Coordinates of C-alpha atoms in Angstrom, one line a residue:
X1 CA -2.3 -18.9 27.4
X2 CA -1.6 -15.2 26.7
X3 CA -3.0 -13.6 23.5
X4 CA 0.6 -13.1 22.2
X5 CA 1.4 -16.8 22.6
X6 CA -2.0 -17.8 21.0
X7 CA -1.2 -15.5 18.1
X8 CA 2.3 -17.0 17.8
X9 CA 0.8 -20.4 17.6
X10 CA -2.0 -19.4 15.2
X11 CA 0.6 -17.9 12.8
X12 CA 2.5 -21.1 12.9
X13 CA -0.7 -22.9 11.9
X14 CA -1.2 -20.5 9.0
X15 CA 2.4 -20.9 7.9
X16 CA 2.0 -24.7 7.9
X17 CA -1.0 -24.3 5.6
X18 CA 1.2 -22.4 3.1
X19 CA 4.0 -25.0 3.4
X20 CA 1.5 -27.7 2.6
X21 CA 0.4 -25.8 -0.5
X22 CA 3.9 -25.3 -1.6
X23 CA 4.8 -28.9 -1.0
X24 CA 1.7 -29.9 -3.1
X25 CA 3.0 -27.8 -6.0
X26 CA 6.5 -29.3 -5.6
X27 CA 4.9 -32.8 -5.8
X28 CA 3.4 -31.8 -9.2
X29 CA 6.8 -30.4 -10.2
X30 CA 8.5 -33.7 -9.2
X31 CA 6.1 -35.8 -11.3
X32 CA 6.9 -33.7 -14.3
X33 CA 3.5 -31.9 -14.3
X34 CA 3.1 -28.2 -14.4
X35 CA 2.8 -26.5 -11.0
X36 CA 1.2 -23.2 -10.5
X37 CA 4.4 -21.0 -10.4
X38 CA 2.4 -17.9 -9.6
X39 CA 0.8 -19.6 -6.6
X40 CA 4.3 -20.7 -5.5
X41 CA 5.6 -17.2 -5.9
X42 CA 2.7 -15.7 -3.9
X43 CA 3.4 -18.2 -1.1
X44 CA 7.1 -17.4 -1.0
X45 CA 6.5 -13.6 -1.4
X46 CA 4.2 -13.8 1.6
X47 CA 6.7 -15.9 3.6
X48 CA 9.5 -13.4 2.9
X49 CA 7.3 -10.3 3.5
X50 CA 5.3 -11.3 6.7
X51 CA 7.1 -14.0 8.7
X52 CA 10.6 -12.6 7.9
X53 CA 9.6 -9.0 8.4
X54 CA 7.3 -9.2 11.4
X55 CA 6.9 -12.6 12.9
X56 CA 10.5 -13.6 13.2
X57 CA 11.8 -10.3 14.5
X58 CA 9.1 -10.4 17.2
X59 CA 10.2 -13.9 18.1
X60 CA 13.8 -12.8 18.3
X61 CA 12.8 -10.2 20.9
X62 CA 10.9 -12.8 22.9
X63 CA 13.9 -15.1 22.6
X64 CA 16.2 -12.5 24.0
X65 CA 13.9 -12.1 27.1
X66 CA 13.6 -15.8 27.5
X67 CA 17.4 -16.2 27.3
X68 CA 17.8 -13.5 30.0
X69 CA 15.5 -15.4 32.4
X70 CA 16.5 -18.9 31.6
X71 CA 20.3 -19.2 31.0
X72 CA 19.9 -22.9 30.0
X73 CA 17.8 -21.8 27.0
X74 CA 20.8 -20.0 25.4
X75 CA 21.8 -22.7 23.0
X76 CA 18.3 -23.3 21.5
X77 CA 17.5 -19.6 21.4
X78 CA 20.8 -18.9 19.5
X79 CA 20.0 -21.8 17.1
X80 CA 16.5 -20.5 16.4
X81 CA 17.7 -16.9 15.9
X82 CA 20.3 -18.2 13.4
X83 CA 17.6 -20.2 11.6
X84 CA 15.6 -17.1 11.1
X85 CA 18.4 -15.6 9.1
X86 CA 18.9 -18.8 7.1
X87 CA 15.2 -19.1 6.4
X88 CA 15.2 -15.5 5.2
X89 CA 18.1 -16.1 2.9
X90 CA 16.7 -19.3 1.4
X91 CA 13.3 -17.8 1.1
X92 CA 14.6 -14.7 -0.8
X93 CA 16.5 -17.0 -3.2
X94 CA 13.3 -19.0 -3.9
X95 CA 11.4 -15.8 -4.5
X96 CA 14.0 -14.7 -7.1
X97 CA 14.0 -18.1 -8.8
X98 CA 10.2 -18.3 -8.9
X99 CA 9.9 -14.7 -10.1
X100 CA 12.4 -15.5 -12.9
X101 CA 10.3 -18.6 -13.9
X102 CA 7.0 -16.6 -13.8
X103 CA 8.7 -14.0 -16.1
X104 CA 9.8 -16.6 -18.7
X105 CA 13.2 -17.8 -17.6
X106 CA 13.9 -21.5 -17.6
X107 CA 16.1 -23.4 -15.2
X108 CA 16.7 -27.0 -14.3
X109 CA 13.9 -28.5 -12.1
X110 CA 16.3 -29.5 -9.4
X111 CA 17.5 -25.8 -9.0
X112 CA 14.0 -25.0 -7.7
X113 CA 12.7 -28.3 -6.3
X114 CA 15.7 -29.1 -4.0
X115 CA 16.0 -25.7 -2.4
X116 CA 12.2 -25.4 -2.0
X117 CA 11.9 -28.8 -0.4
X118 CA 14.8 -27.9 1.9
X119 CA 13.0 -24.6 2.8
X120 CA 9.8 -26.5 3.6
X121 CA 11.6 -29.0 5.8
X122 CA 13.7 -26.4 7.6
X123 CA 10.7 -24.2 8.3
X124 CA 8.6 -27.1 9.6
X125 CA 11.5 -28.2 11.9
X126 CA 12.0 -24.7 13.1
X127 CA 8.3 -24.2 14.0
X128 CA 8.2 -27.6 15.7
X129 CA 11.2 -26.6 17.9
X130 CA 9.5 -23.3 18.8
X131 CA 6.2 -25.0 19.6
X132 CA 7.8 -27.7 21.8
X133 CA 10.7 -25.8 23.4
X134 CA 10.1 -22.1 23.3
X135 CA 6.4 -21.5 23.5
X136 CA 6.2 -23.3 26.9
X137 CA 9.1 -21.2 28.2
X138 CA 7.5 -18.0 26.9
X139 CA 4.2 -19.0 28.6
X140 CA 6.0 -19.3 32.0
X141 CA 8.7 -16.7 31.7
X142 CA 7.2 -13.7 29.9
X143 CA 4.9 -11.3 31.5
X144 CA 2.3 -8.9 30.1
X145 CA 4.8 -6.1 30.4
X146 CA 7.3 -8.1 28.2
X147 CA 4.7 -8.5 25.5
X148 CA 3.8 -4.8 25.6
X149 CA 7.5 -3.9 25.2
X150 CA 8.0 -6.4 22.4
X151 CA 4.9 -5.1 20.6
X152 CA 6.1 -1.5 21.0
X153 CA 9.5 -2.4 19.5
X154 CA 8.0 -4.0 16.3
X155 CA 6.1 -2.1 13.7
X156 CA 2.5 -3.3 13.7
X157 CA 1.4 -4.8 10.4
X158 CA -1.8 -6.7 9.7
X159 CA -1.2 -10.1 8.2
X160 CA -1.6 -9.4 4.5
X161 CA -3.0 -12.8 3.7
X162 CA -4.9 -14.1 6.8
X163 CA -6.2 -10.9 8.2
X164 CA -9.9 -10.2 7.7
X165 CA -9.1 -7.5 5.1
X166 CA -6.1 -9.1 3.4
X167 CA -4.2 -7.5 0.5
X168 CA -5.6 -8.0 -3.0
X169 CA -2.2 -9.4 -4.1
X170 CA -3.1 -12.6 -2.1
X171 CA -6.7 -13.1 -3.4
X172 CA -5.8 -16.1 -5.5
X173 CA -3.8 -17.6 -2.6
X174 CA -6.8 -17.1 -0.2
X175 CA -9.1 -18.8 -2.7
X176 CA -6.7 -21.8 -3.0
X177 CA -6.5 -22.1 0.8
X178 CA -10.3 -22.1 1.0
X179 CA -10.5 -24.8 -1.7
X180 CA -8.0 -26.9 0.1
X181 CA -9.9 -26.5 3.4
X182 CA -13.2 -27.5 1.7
X183 CA -11.5 -30.5 0.2
X184 CA -10.4 -31.6 3.7
X185 CA -13.9 -30.9 5.1
X186 CA -12.6 -28.0 7.3
X187 CA -14.9 -25.1 8.1
X188 CA -14.1 -22.1 6.0

């Protein structure tokens, strides 16, 4: 497996951790308990400032090359590209709603819970399709020169949460991820 494909998969694993955390907060919300709105906002801020800004545009470039080399992939590639735009739109709406809540606004629970649950489900479905349909194609169709061109076209940015020297903004989120990992018995 190429380093680029391994990174693609590793980022999906990281995104799934965040979706799990978000879903846990939504479960509290659903039970009428108080979720950690700031944690939820940090998750969604990250999702709209890393996957939407770097990960998905990079995937779109890989998709275009896959589509050039495998004409029968056109439908799935087009669907996934469209899903990137929809995930960005729904993610941005969640950031705004959660930011309003953190800053003292009130709104009906369903105005947050329903779109957030839809976002989690849509993002998971999207990653599953990429993992099962696109990553295998990328592994067979894309060459090292393709990855060099894709990397050159996208501004490099360290992952602000999962990189070794992540941004301070995400310190509380990193601690929560570590607590969850310890609770599951994962190595941290």
